[in-house]
PDB file of C-alpha atoms in Angstrom:
ATOM      1  CA  MET A   2       8.206  84.111  48.673  1.00  0.00           C
ATOM      2  CA  LYS A   3       4.529  83.759  49.536  1.00  0.00           C
ATOM      3  CA  GLU A   4       3.869  86.960  51.447  1.00  0.00           C
ATOM      4  CA  TYR A   5       5.999  90.033  52.037  1.00  0.00           C
ATOM      5  CA  ASN A   6       5.906  91.726  55.421  1.00  0.00           C
ATOM      6  CA  LYS A   7       7.635  95.079  55.514  1.00  0.00           C
ATOM      7  CA  PRO A   8      10.286  95.116  58.257  1.00  0.00           C
ATOM      8  CA  VAL A   9       9.857  97.493  61.164  1.00  0.00           C
ATOM      9  CA  VAL A  10      12.829  99.145  62.852  1.00  0.00           C
ATOM     10  CA  GLU A  11      12.644 100.296  66.448  1.00  0.00           C
ATOM     11  CA  VAL A  12      15.331 102.168  68.353  1.00  0.00           C
ATOM     12  CA  VAL A  13      15.414 101.598  72.102  1.00  0.00           C
ATOM     13  CA  ASP A  14      18.272 103.453  73.771  1.00  0.00           C
ATOM     14  CA  GLU A  15      18.182 101.260  76.896  1.00  0.00           C
ATOM     15  CA  LYS A  16      18.866  98.034  74.963  1.00  0.00           C
ATOM     16  CA  ALA A  17      21.962  96.846  73.156  1.00  0.00           C
ATOM     17  CA  GLU A  18      21.023  94.357  70.484  1.00  0.00           C
ATOM     18  CA  GLY A  19      21.930  93.874  66.849  1.00  0.00           C
ATOM     19  CA  VAL A  20      19.644  92.503  64.180  1.00  0.00           C
ATOM     20  CA  PHE A  21      20.725  91.405  60.749  1.00  0.00           C
ATOM     21  CA  ALA A  22      18.090  91.931  58.089  1.00  0.00           C
ATOM     22  CA  ALA A  23      17.621  89.345  55.368  1.00  0.00           C
ATOM     23  CA  SER A  24      14.961  88.741  52.815  1.00  0.00           C
ATOM     24  CA  GLY A  25      13.695  85.584  54.504  1.00  0.00           C
ATOM     25  CA  ASP A  26      13.240  84.214  51.025  1.00  0.00           C
ATOM     26  CA  ASN A  27      13.827  80.527  50.423  1.00  0.00           C
ATOM     27  CA  GLU A  28      14.379  80.827  46.673  1.00  0.00           C
ATOM     28  CA  ARG A  29      17.664  80.238  44.941  1.00  0.00           C
ATOM     29  CA  GLU A  30      18.775  81.988  41.818  1.00  0.00           C
ATOM     30  CA  GLY A  31      16.630  80.708  38.993  1.00  0.00           C
ATOM     31  CA  GLY A  32      13.450  80.592  41.065  1.00  0.00           C
ATOM     32  CA  ASP A  33      13.856  77.132  42.640  1.00  0.00           C
ATOM     33  CA  VAL A  34      12.283  76.937  46.093  1.00  0.00           C
ATOM     34  CA  VAL A  35      14.516  75.130  48.573  1.00  0.00           C
ATOM     35  CA  CYS A  36      14.345  74.108  52.228  1.00  0.00           C
ATOM     36  CA  ARG A  37      16.699  75.326  54.964  1.00  0.00           C
ATOM     37  CA  TYR A  38      19.181  72.586  53.972  1.00  0.00           C
ATOM     38  CA  GLY A  39      19.130  73.327  50.235  1.00  0.00           C
ATOM     39  CA  ARG A  40      16.846  70.526  49.027  1.00  0.00           C
ATOM     40  CA  LYS A  41      14.136  71.034  46.403  1.00  0.00           C
ATOM     41  CA  GLN A  42      12.110  67.977  47.440  1.00  0.00           C
ATOM     42  CA  ALA A  43      11.698  65.950  50.611  1.00  0.00           C
ATOM     43  CA  SER A  44      11.929  62.173  50.791  1.00  0.00           C
ATOM     44  CA  ASP A  45      11.902  59.567  53.530  1.00  0.00           C
ATOM     45  CA  GLY A  46      14.850  57.903  51.769  1.00  0.00           C
ATOM     46  CA  ILE A  47      17.221  60.897  52.077  1.00  0.00           C
ATOM     47  CA  ASP A  48      19.464  61.083  55.161  1.00  0.00           C
ATOM     48  CA  THR A  49      19.175  64.888  55.402  1.00  0.00           C
ATOM     49  CA  CYS A  50      15.368  64.706  55.308  1.00  0.00           C
ATOM     50  CA  GLN A  51      15.261  61.896  57.884  1.00  0.00           C
ATOM     51  CA  ALA A  52      17.368  63.910  60.355  1.00  0.00           C
ATOM     52  CA  CYS A  53      15.525  67.184  59.692  1.00  0.00           C
ATOM     53  CA  SER A  54      12.105  65.573  60.111  1.00  0.00           C
ATOM     54  CA  ALA A  55      13.065  63.671  63.272  1.00  0.00           C
ATOM     55  CA  THR A  56      14.457  66.830  64.921  1.00  0.00           C
ATOM     56  CA  ASP A  57      11.811  69.253  63.588  1.00  0.00           C
ATOM     57  CA  GLY A  58      14.397  71.034  61.463  1.00  0.00           C
ATOM     58  CA  ARG A  59      17.115  71.479  64.098  1.00  0.00           C
ATOM     59  CA  GLU A  60      19.605  69.013  62.543  1.00  0.00           C
ATOM     60  CA  SER A  61      20.469  67.714  59.096  1.00  0.00           C
ATOM     61  CA  THR A  62      22.802  64.885  60.098  1.00  0.00           C
ATOM     62  CA  GLY A  63      22.779  62.000  62.528  1.00  0.00           C
ATOM     63  CA  ALA A  64      21.722  58.374  62.823  1.00  0.00           C
ATOM     64  CA  TYR A  65      18.132  58.549  61.606  1.00  0.00           C
ATOM     65  CA  TYR A  66      16.178  56.132  59.443  1.00  0.00           C
ATOM     66  CA  LYS A  67      13.112  55.972  57.181  1.00  0.00           C
ATOM     67  CA  LYS A  68      10.925  55.219  60.218  1.00  0.00           C
ATOM     68  CA  ASP A  69      12.022  58.557  61.746  1.00  0.00           C
ATOM     69  CA  TYR A  70      10.665  60.572  58.803  1.00  0.00           C
ATOM     70  CA  LYS A  71       7.317  62.209  59.644  1.00  0.00           C
ATOM     71  CA  GLY A  72       7.170  64.812  56.892  1.00  0.00           C
ATOM     72  CA  CYS A  73       9.058  67.942  55.883  1.00  0.00           C
ATOM     73  CA  PRO A  74       8.966  70.733  58.515  1.00  0.00           C
ATOM     74  CA  ASP A  75       9.494  73.251  55.688  1.00  0.00           C
ATOM     75  CA  GLY A  76       6.544  71.898  53.684  1.00  0.00           C
ATOM     76  CA  MET A  77       8.630  70.919  50.648  1.00  0.00           C
ATOM     77  CA  PRO A  78       6.981  68.662  48.062  1.00  0.00           C
ATOM     78  CA  GLU A  79       7.736  64.979  48.599  1.00  0.00           C
ATOM     79  CA  LYS A  80       8.986  62.588  45.957  1.00  0.00           C
TER      80      LYS A  80
END
């Protein structure tokens, strides 16, 4: 985790909304940093990375190819 921002809780009686708090941390046990799809490194040769890059992180599957890879939206190191 690069920077910690303390969460703020507000109570508004006129609104009905639930929020689930999470750490927002993208580290797995053991200290390995991973992307939203569980990868430690990005690569234009990996199907998950091709789909994620082509859809700006919205999908991890689909018919995508090396030419669709533009870089990792999560900023993971590339191999």
